[in-house]
Structures are given as structure tokens and as C-alpha cells.
Coordinates of N, CA and C in Angstrom, one line a residue:
X1 N 0.8 -1.2 0.0 CA 0.0 0.0 0.0 C 0.9 1.2 0.0
X2 N 0.4 2.3 -0.6 CA 1.1 3.6 -0.6 C 1.0 4.2 0.8
X3 N 2.1 4.7 1.3 CA 2.1 5.5 2.5 C 1.9 6.9 2.2
X4 N 0.8 7.4 2.7 CA 0.4 8.8 2.4 C 1.1 9.8 3.3
X5 N 1.4 9.5 4.5 CA 2.1 10.5 5.3 C 2.7 9.7 6.5
X6 N 3.9 10.2 7.0 CA 4.5 9.7 8.2 C 5.0 8.3 8.2
X7 N 5.6 7.9 9.3 CA 6.1 6.5 9.5 C 5.6 6.1 10.9
X8 N 5.5 4.8 11.1 CA 5.2 4.4 12.5 C 6.2 4.8 13.5
X9 N 5.7 5.3 14.6 CA 6.5 5.8 15.7 C 7.3 4.6 16.3
X10 N 8.6 4.8 16.6 CA 9.4 3.8 17.1 C 10.0 2.9 16.1
X11 N 9.8 3.1 14.8 CA 10.4 2.3 13.8 C 11.9 2.7 13.6
X12 N 12.7 1.7 13.1 CA 14.1 2.0 12.8 C 14.3 3.0 11.7
X13 N 13.4 2.9 10.7 CA 13.6 3.7 9.5 C 13.1 5.2 9.8
X14 N 12.2 5.4 10.7 CA 11.6 6.7 11.0 C 12.6 7.8 11.2
X15 N 13.6 7.6 12.1 CA 14.6 8.7 12.4 C 15.4 9.0 11.1
X16 N 15.8 8.0 10.4 CA 16.6 8.2 9.1 C 15.8 9.0 8.1
X17 N 14.5 8.6 7.9 CA 13.7 9.4 7.0 C 13.5 10.8 7.4
X18 N 13.3 11.0 8.7 CA 13.1 12.3 9.3 C 14.3 13.2 9.0
X19 N 15.5 12.6 9.2 CA 16.8 13.3 9.0 C 16.9 13.7 7.5
X20 N 16.6 12.8 6.6 CA 16.6 13.1 5.2 C 15.6 14.2 4.9
X21 N 14.4 14.2 5.5 CA 13.4 15.1 5.3 C 13.8 16.6 5.7
X22 N 14.5 16.7 6.8 CA 14.8 18.0 7.3 C 16.3 18.5 6.9
X23 N 16.9 17.7 6.1 CA 18.3 17.9 5.7 C 18.5 19.3 5.1
X24 N 17.6 19.8 4.4 CA 17.8 21.1 3.8 C 17.3 22.3 4.6
X25 N 16.9 22.1 5.8 CA 16.4 23.2 6.7 C 17.5 24.2 7.0
X26 N 18.8 23.8 7.3 CA 19.8 24.8 7.6 C 20.3 25.6 6.4
X27 N 20.0 25.2 5.2 CA 20.5 25.8 4.0 C 20.1 27.3 3.8
X28 N 18.9 27.6 4.2 CA 18.4 29.0 4.0 C 18.5 29.9 5.2
X29 N 19.2 29.4 6.2 CA 19.2 30.1 7.5 C 20.6 30.7 7.7
X30 N 20.7 32.0 8.0 CA 22.0 32.7 8.3 C 22.5 32.6 9.7
X31 N 21.5 32.5 10.7 CA 21.9 32.3 12.1 C 22.4 30.9 12.3
X32 N 23.1 30.7 13.4 CA 23.5 29.4 13.8 C 22.2 28.5 14.1
X33 N 22.3 27.3 13.7 CA 21.1 26.4 13.8 C 21.6 25.1 14.4
X34 N 21.0 24.6 15.4 CA 21.3 23.4 16.1 C 20.1 22.5 15.9
X35 N 20.3 21.3 15.4 CA 19.2 20.3 15.3 C 19.5 19.1 16.0
X36 N 18.5 18.6 16.8 CA 18.6 17.3 17.4 C 17.2 16.6 17.3
X37 N 17.1 15.6 16.4 CA 15.9 15.0 16.1 C 14.9 16.1 15.7
X38 N 13.7 16.2 16.4 CA 12.7 17.2 16.0 C 12.9 18.5 16.8
X39 N 14.0 18.6 17.5 CA 14.2 19.8 18.3 C 15.2 20.7 17.6
X40 N 14.8 21.9 17.3 CA 15.8 22.8 16.6 C 15.9 24.2 17.4
X41 N 17.1 24.7 17.3 CA 17.4 26.0 18.0 C 18.1 26.9 17.1
X42 N 17.7 28.1 17.0 CA 18.3 29.2 16.3 C 19.0 30.1 17.3
X43 N 20.2 30.5 17.0 CA 20.8 31.5 17.9 C 21.7 32.4 17.1
X44 N 21.9 33.6 17.6 CA 22.6 34.6 17.0 C 23.2 35.6 18.0
X45 N 24.3 36.2 17.7 CA 24.9 37.2 18.6 C 24.3 38.6 18.2
X46 N 23.7 39.3 19.2 CA 23.1 40.6 19.0 C 24.1 41.6 19.4
X47 N 24.5 42.5 18.5 CA 25.5 43.6 18.9 C 24.7 44.9 18.9
X48 N 24.8 45.6 20.0 CA 24.1 46.8 20.2 C 25.1 48.0 20.1
X49 N 24.9 48.9 19.2 CA 25.7 50.1 19.1 C 24.9 51.3 19.6
X50 N 25.3 51.8 20.7 CA 24.7 53.0 21.3 C 25.3 54.2 20.7
X51 N 24.6 55.0 20.0 CA 25.1 56.3 19.5 C 24.7 57.4 20.4
X52 N 25.3 58.6 20.1 CA 25.0 59.8 20.9 C 23.5 60.2 20.8
X53 N 22.8 59.8 19.7 CA 21.4 60.2 19.6 C 20.5 59.2 20.3
X54 N 21.1 58.3 21.1 CA 20.4 57.3 21.9 C 19.6 56.3 21.1
X55 N 19.8 56.3 19.8 CA 19.1 55.3 19.0 C 20.0 54.0 19.0
X56 N 19.3 52.9 18.9 CA 20.0 51.6 19.0 C 20.1 50.9 17.7
X57 N 21.2 50.6 17.3 CA 21.4 49.8 16.0 C 21.8 48.4 16.5
X58 N 20.8 47.4 16.3 CA 21.1 46.1 16.8 C 21.4 45.1 15.6
X59 N 22.6 44.8 15.4 CA 23.0 43.9 14.4 C 22.7 42.5 14.9
X60 N 22.1 41.8 14.1 CA 21.8 40.4 14.4 C 20.4 40.1 14.8
X61 N 19.7 41.0 15.4 CA 18.3 40.8 15.8 C 17.4 40.7 14.6
X62 N 17.6 41.6 13.6 CA 16.7 41.5 12.4 C 17.0 40.2 11.6
X63 N 18.3 39.8 11.6 CA 18.7 38.6 10.9 C 18.1 37.4 11.6
X64 N 18.0 37.4 12.9 CA 17.4 36.3 13.6 C 15.9 36.2 13.3
X65 N 15.2 37.4 13.3 CA 13.8 37.4 13.0 C 13.5 36.9 11.6
X66 N 14.4 37.3 10.6 CA 14.3 36.8 9.2 C 14.4 35.3 9.1
X67 N 15.4 34.8 9.9 CA 15.6 33.4 10.0 C 14.4 32.6 10.5
X68 N 13.8 33.2 11.6 CA 12.5 32.6 12.1 C 11.5 32.5 11.0
X69 N 11.4 33.6 10.2 CA 10.4 33.6 9.1 C 10.8 32.6 8.1
X70 N 12.1 32.4 7.8 CA 12.5 31.5 6.8 C 12.2 30.0 7.2
X71 N 12.4 29.8 8.5 CA 12.1 28.4 9.1 C 10.6 28.1 9.0
X72 N 9.8 29.1 9.2 CA 8.3 29.0 9.1 C 7.9 28.7 7.7
X73 N 8.5 29.5 6.8 CA 8.2 29.3 5.3 C 8.6 27.8 4.9
X74 N 9.8 27.4 5.4 CA 10.2 26.0 5.1 C 9.2 25.0 5.6
X75 N 8.7 25.2 6.8 CA 7.8 24.3 7.4 C 6.5 24.3 6.6
X76 N 6.0 25.4 6.2 CA 4.8 25.5 5.4 C 5.0 24.8 4.0
X77 N 6.1 25.0 3.4 CA 6.4 24.4 2.1 C 6.4 22.9 2.2
X78 N 7.0 22.3 3.3 CA 7.0 20.9 3.4 C 5.9 20.3 4.3
X79 N 4.9 21.1 4.5 CA 3.7 20.7 5.2 C 4.0 20.1 6.6
X80 N 4.9 20.9 7.3 CA 5.2 20.6 8.7 C 4.7 21.7 9.5
X81 N 4.3 21.5 10.7 CA 3.8 22.5 11.6 C 4.7 22.7 12.8
X82 N 5.1 24.0 13.1 CA 5.8 24.3 14.3 C 4.7 24.6 15.3
X83 N 4.9 24.1 16.5 CA 4.0 24.4 17.6 C 4.5 25.7 18.2
X84 N 4.0 26.8 17.8 CA 4.5 28.2 18.1 C 4.4 28.4 19.6
X85 N 3.4 27.7 20.3 CA 3.2 27.9 21.7 C 4.4 27.3 22.5
X86 N 5.1 26.3 21.9 CA 6.2 25.6 22.5 C 7.5 26.4 22.2
X87 N 7.5 27.2 21.2 CA 8.7 28.0 20.8 C 8.9 29.1 21.8
X88 N 10.2 29.2 22.3 CA 10.5 30.2 23.3 C 11.8 30.9 22.9
X89 N 12.0 32.0 23.5 CA 13.3 32.8 23.3 C 14.0 32.9 24.7
X90 N 15.3 32.8 24.7 CA 16.1 33.0 25.9 C 17.1 34.0 25.6
X91 N 17.1 35.1 26.3 CA 18.1 36.2 26.1 C 19.2 36.0 27.0
X92 N 20.4 35.9 26.5 CA 21.7 35.7 27.3 C 22.5 37.0 27.3
X93 N 23.2 37.2 28.3 CA 24.1 38.3 28.4 C 23.6 39.5 29.1
X94 N 24.5 40.4 29.7 CA 24.1 41.5 30.5 C 23.5 42.6 29.7
X95 N 24.0 42.9 28.5 CA 23.6 44.0 27.7 C 22.6 43.6 26.6
X96 N 21.9 42.5 26.8 CA 21.0 42.0 25.8 C 19.8 43.0 25.7
X97 N 19.5 43.4 24.5 CA 18.4 44.4 24.3 C 17.0 43.7 24.5
X98 N 16.9 42.4 24.6 CA 15.7 41.6 24.8 C 14.6 42.0 23.8
X99 N 15.0 41.8 22.6 CA 14.1 42.0 21.4 C 13.0 41.0 21.5
X100 N 11.8 41.4 21.1 CA 10.7 40.5 21.0 C 10.6 39.9 19.6
X101 N 10.6 38.6 19.5 CA 10.6 37.9 18.2 C 9.2 37.2 18.0
X102 N 8.9 37.0 16.8 CA 7.6 36.4 16.5 C 7.7 35.3 15.4
X103 N 6.7 34.4 15.5 CA 6.5 33.4 14.5 C 5.1 33.3 14.1
X104 N 4.7 33.4 12.9 CA 3.3 33.2 12.4 C 2.5 34.3 13.2
X105 N 3.0 35.5 13.3 CA 2.3 36.7 13.9 C 2.0 36.4 15.4
X106 N 2.7 35.5 16.0 CA 2.6 35.3 17.4 C 3.9 35.6 18.1
X107 N 3.9 36.5 19.1 CA 5.1 36.8 19.8 C 5.6 35.6 20.6
X108 N 6.9 35.3 20.5 CA 7.4 34.2 21.3 C 7.6 34.5 22.7
X109 N 7.3 33.6 23.6 CA 7.5 33.8 25.0 C 8.9 33.8 25.4
X110 N 9.3 34.8 26.2 CA 10.7 34.8 26.8 C 10.7 33.9 28.0
X111 N 11.8 33.2 28.2 CA 12.0 32.3 29.3 C 13.4 32.6 29.9
X112 N 13.4 32.4 31.2 CA 14.7 32.5 32.0 C 15.4 31.2 32.2
X113 N 14.7 30.1 32.0 CA 15.3 28.8 32.1 C 14.5 27.8 31.3
X114 N 15.3 26.8 30.8 CA 14.7 25.8 29.9 C 15.4 24.5 30.1
X115 N 14.7 23.4 30.1 CA 15.3 22.1 30.1 C 15.6 21.6 28.7
X116 N 16.8 21.3 28.4 CA 17.2 20.9 27.1 C 18.0 19.6 27.1
X117 N 17.4 18.6 26.6 CA 18.0 17.2 26.6 C 18.5 16.8 28.0
X118 N 17.6 17.1 29.0 CA 17.9 16.7 30.4 C 18.7 17.7 31.2
X119 N 19.2 18.8 30.6 CA 20.0 19.7 31.4 C 19.2 21.0 31.5
X120 N 19.1 21.5 32.7 CA 18.4 22.8 33.0 C 19.3 23.9 32.8
X121 N 19.0 24.8 31.8 CA 19.9 25.9 31.4 C 19.1 27.2 31.8
X122 N 19.8 28.1 32.4 CA 19.2 29.4 32.7 C 19.8 30.5 31.9
X123 N 19.2 31.7 32.0 CA 19.7 32.9 31.2 C 21.0 33.4 31.6
X124 N 21.5 33.0 32.8 CA 22.8 33.4 33.2 C 23.9 32.4 33.0
X125 N 23.5 31.3 32.4 CA 24.3 30.1 32.2 C 25.0 29.6 33.5
X126 N 24.2 29.7 34.6 CA 24.6 29.2 35.9 C 23.8 27.9 36.1
X127 N 24.5 26.8 36.4 CA 23.9 25.5 36.5 C 23.6 25.1 37.9
X128 N 23.4 26.1 38.8 CA 23.1 25.8 40.2 C 21.8 25.1 40.4
X129 N 20.8 25.5 39.7 CA 19.5 24.8 39.9 C 19.5 23.4 39.3
X130 N 20.2 23.2 38.2 CA 20.4 21.9 37.6 C 21.1 21.0 38.6
X131 N 22.2 21.5 39.2 CA 23.0 20.7 40.1 C 22.1 20.3 41.3
X132 N 21.4 21.2 41.9 CA 20.5 20.9 43.0 C 19.4 19.9 42.6
X133 N 18.9 20.0 41.4 CA 17.9 19.0 40.9 C 18.5 17.6 40.8
X134 N 19.7 17.5 40.2 CA 20.2 16.1 40.1 C 20.7 15.6 41.4
X135 N 21.2 16.4 42.3 CA 21.5 15.9 43.7 C 20.3 15.4 44.4
X136 N 19.2 16.1 44.2 CA 17.9 15.7 44.8 C 17.5 14.4 44.3
X137 N 17.6 14.2 43.0 CA 17.2 12.9 42.4 C 18.1 11.8 42.9
X138 N 19.4 12.1 42.9 CA 20.4 11.1 43.4 C 20.1 10.7 44.8
X139 N 19.8 11.6 45.7 CA 19.4 11.3 47.1 C 18.2 10.5 47.2
X140 N 17.2 10.8 46.3 CA 16.0 10.0 46.4 C 16.2 8.5 46.0
X141 N 17.1 8.4 44.9 CA 17.4 7.0 44.5 C 18.2 6.3 45.6
X142 N 19.2 7.0 46.2 CA 19.9 6.4 47.3 C 19.0 6.0 48.5
X143 N 18.0 6.8 48.7 CA 17.0 6.5 49.8 C 16.2 5.2 49.4
X144 N 15.8 5.1 48.2 CA 15.1 3.9 47.7 C 15.9 2.7 47.8
X145 N 17.2 2.8 47.4 CA 18.1 1.7 47.6 C 18.2 1.2 49.0
X146 N 18.3 2.2 49.9 CA 18.5 1.9 51.3 C 17.3 1.2 51.9
X147 N 16.1 1.6 51.5 CA 14.9 1.0 52.2 C 14.4 -0.2 51.4
X148 N 14.9 -0.5 50.2 CA 14.5 -1.6 49.4 C 15.2 -2.9 49.8
X149 N 16.3 -2.8 50.5 CA 17.1 -4.0 50.8 C 17.2 -4.2 52.3
X150 N 16.9 -5.4 52.8 CA 17.1 -5.7 54.2 C 18.6 -5.9 54.5
X151 N 19.3 -6.4 53.6 CA 20.7 -6.6 53.7 C 21.4 -6.1 52.5
X152 N 22.4 -5.3 52.7 CA 23.1 -4.6 51.5 C 24.6 -4.5 51.9
X153 N 25.4 -5.4 51.2 CA 26.8 -5.3 51.4 C 27.5 -4.3 50.5
X154 N 28.8 -4.0 50.7 CA 29.4 -3.0 49.9 C 29.4 -3.3 48.4
X155 N 29.6 -4.6 48.0 CA 29.6 -5.0 46.6 C 28.3 -4.7 46.0
X156 N 27.2 -5.1 46.6 CA 25.8 -4.9 46.1 C 25.6 -3.4 46.0
X157 N 25.9 -2.7 47.0 CA 25.7 -1.2 47.0 C 26.4 -0.5 45.9
X158 N 27.7 -0.9 45.7 CA 28.5 -0.3 44.6 C 27.9 -0.6 43.2
X159 N 27.4 -1.9 43.0 CA 26.7 -2.2 41.8 C 25.5 -1.3 41.6
X160 N 24.7 -1.2 42.6 CA 23.4 -0.4 42.5 C 23.8 1.1 42.3
X161 N 24.8 1.6 43.0 CA 25.2 3.0 42.9 C 25.7 3.3 41.5
X162 N 26.6 2.4 41.0 CA 27.2 2.6 39.7 C 26.1 2.6 38.6
X163 N 25.1 1.7 38.7 CA 24.1 1.6 37.7 C 22.9 2.6 37.8
X164 N 22.6 3.0 39.0 CA 21.4 3.8 39.2 C 21.7 5.3 39.6
X165 N 22.7 5.5 40.4 CA 22.9 6.9 41.0 C 24.0 7.6 40.1
X166 N 25.1 7.0 39.9 CA 26.2 7.7 39.2 C 25.8 8.2 37.8
X167 N 25.0 7.5 37.0 CA 24.6 8.1 35.7 C 23.8 9.4 35.9
X168 N 23.0 9.6 37.0 CA 22.3 10.8 37.2 C 23.3 12.0 37.4
X169 N 24.3 11.7 38.2 CA 25.3 12.7 38.5 C 26.2 13.1 37.3
X170 N 26.5 12.1 36.5 CA 27.5 12.3 35.4 C 26.9 12.7 34.1
X171 N 25.5 12.6 34.0 CA 24.9 12.9 32.7 C 25.2 14.3 32.2
X172 N 25.8 14.4 31.0 CA 26.1 15.6 30.4 C 27.0 16.6 31.2
X173 N 27.8 16.0 32.0 CA 28.7 16.8 32.9 C 29.6 17.7 32.1
X174 N 29.9 17.4 30.9 CA 30.8 18.3 30.1 C 30.1 19.6 29.8
X175 N 28.8 19.7 29.9 CA 28.1 21.0 29.7 C 28.0 21.8 31.0
X176 N 27.6 21.1 32.1 CA 27.3 21.9 33.3 C 28.4 21.7 34.3
X177 N 29.6 21.2 34.0 CA 30.6 21.0 34.9 C 30.8 22.1 35.9
X178 N 30.7 21.8 37.2 CA 30.7 22.8 38.2 C 32.0 23.5 38.4
X179 N 32.1 24.8 38.5 CA 33.3 25.5 38.8 C 33.2 26.3 40.1
X180 N 32.1 26.4 40.6 CA 31.9 27.1 41.9 C 32.1 26.1 43.0
X181 N 32.8 26.5 44.1 CA 33.1 25.6 45.2 C 31.9 25.1 45.9
X182 N 30.8 25.9 46.0 CA 29.6 25.5 46.7 C 28.9 24.4 45.9
X183 N 29.0 24.4 44.6 CA 28.4 23.3 43.8 C 29.2 22.0 43.8
X184 N 30.5 22.2 43.8 CA 31.4 21.0 44.0 C 31.2 20.3 45.3
X185 N 31.1 21.1 46.4 CA 30.8 20.5 47.7 C 29.4 19.9 47.7
X186 N 28.4 20.5 47.1 CA 27.1 19.9 47.1 C 27.1 18.5 46.4
X187 N 27.8 18.4 45.3 CA 27.9 17.2 44.6 C 28.7 16.1 45.4
X188 N 29.7 16.6 46.1 CA 30.5 15.6 46.8 C 29.9 15.2 48.1
X189 N 29.0 16.0 48.7 CA 28.5 15.7 50.0 C 27.1 15.0 50.0
X190 N 26.5 14.8 48.8 CA 25.2 14.3 48.7 C 25.2 12.8 49.1
X191 N 26.3 12.2 49.0 CA 26.3 10.7 49.2 C 26.1 10.3 50.7
X192 N 25.3 9.3 50.9 CA 25.1 8.8 52.2 C 26.3 7.9 52.5
X193 N 26.5 7.5 53.8 CA 27.6 6.6 54.1 C 27.4 5.3 53.5
X194 N 28.5 4.7 53.1 CA 28.5 3.3 52.5 C 28.1 2.4 53.6
X195 N 27.4 1.3 53.2 CA 27.0 0.3 54.3 C 28.2 -0.4 54.8
X196 N 28.1 -0.9 56.0 CA 29.3 -1.7 56.6 C 29.4 -3.0 55.9

């Protein structure tokens, strides 16, 4: 039978066909574009020149808006829909003019923090909240390990710790690697005492 649209979810061929389908998306975009499966991010550096007349010339913001329009045109051409309600903008930097961007005549919501592929990122690029979140998860898993076993020797504990707790702490550490002493201490002190 002819397939009129889409592929079954969870198929092996689905991701490959999707990658082929969106392969030309970056071609018409001038801003930097990051794609991961069906998640795409546009980003650009906005340079503000303050003149004596107090008018602002923002290089990059109009380019970013044009690229948002181009992405929307691409989506319409290939009969894909962007969920504009899920599209957000995050302004980074101290002198960011915080321009309002839109897609399909809808202003995009500004956000101060967003979870991206399991990492909580905020507008200051401070990963304190992310670190506190993963330490909380690790503590909950350690608590579950502790109450789930009547007897737990060191070997069993290390196997459970290595497979259930450590991945929570080490996931994507290259991105959020702590550099502040308070976060390093928090990560080091979360562990409960090893069983005797």
C-alpha cells in the first residue's frame, strides 16, 4: 500500500527518513542552527551600538527574525507545523536588548530557564538549579536503595550505585561541569555513608 504520510513511531527507519526530510532546513538560514531529532534551536549574537542620539542599532536581531520567518516558510512548504506555543526565546548576556521575536504573527514567550536534553539551562548560564535538581534525584534513588534491601553489602551497594545513581550525577557533565566551590561541595556531600 502507498504510505500517504509519516512513518510508524518507534520504527528503525523513522529517524533516518526524518533526518533526510529536514536535511535542507539549515540551507536557507543565516543564524546558527542546532538540530537534534525534531528539536531545533536558532541562535545569533546581537550587537548593540549605542550612538549619541540614543538610537540603538542592533546587528543580528533582524537577521534572527528573518531566519525565524524562513524556518516557518520552510515548514509550510514541506507541510510541517511548528507548535508556536512551545517555541521560546532566551536572552543571554548583560547588555542584551531583549528584542521580542515572533513566528506566524505570534510573539514568542521569553524564558529565563529551559530544560534541554535533560540539562536545566538558565539565562545566566549558571547551572546551580540543575545541580540541586540532580543531587535531589540522586538522594531519592539512594534512599530507595537503602529502604528496598534488608541486607546490603558493599559490593551490592556499589553495583546499584554505579548503575542507578552515578549516571544521574554524570549525565552531560561536560556541559554543566561545576566551577563554583559551593556546587562542587554539594555534589561531593550528597552521598550517604556506605553500608558496613
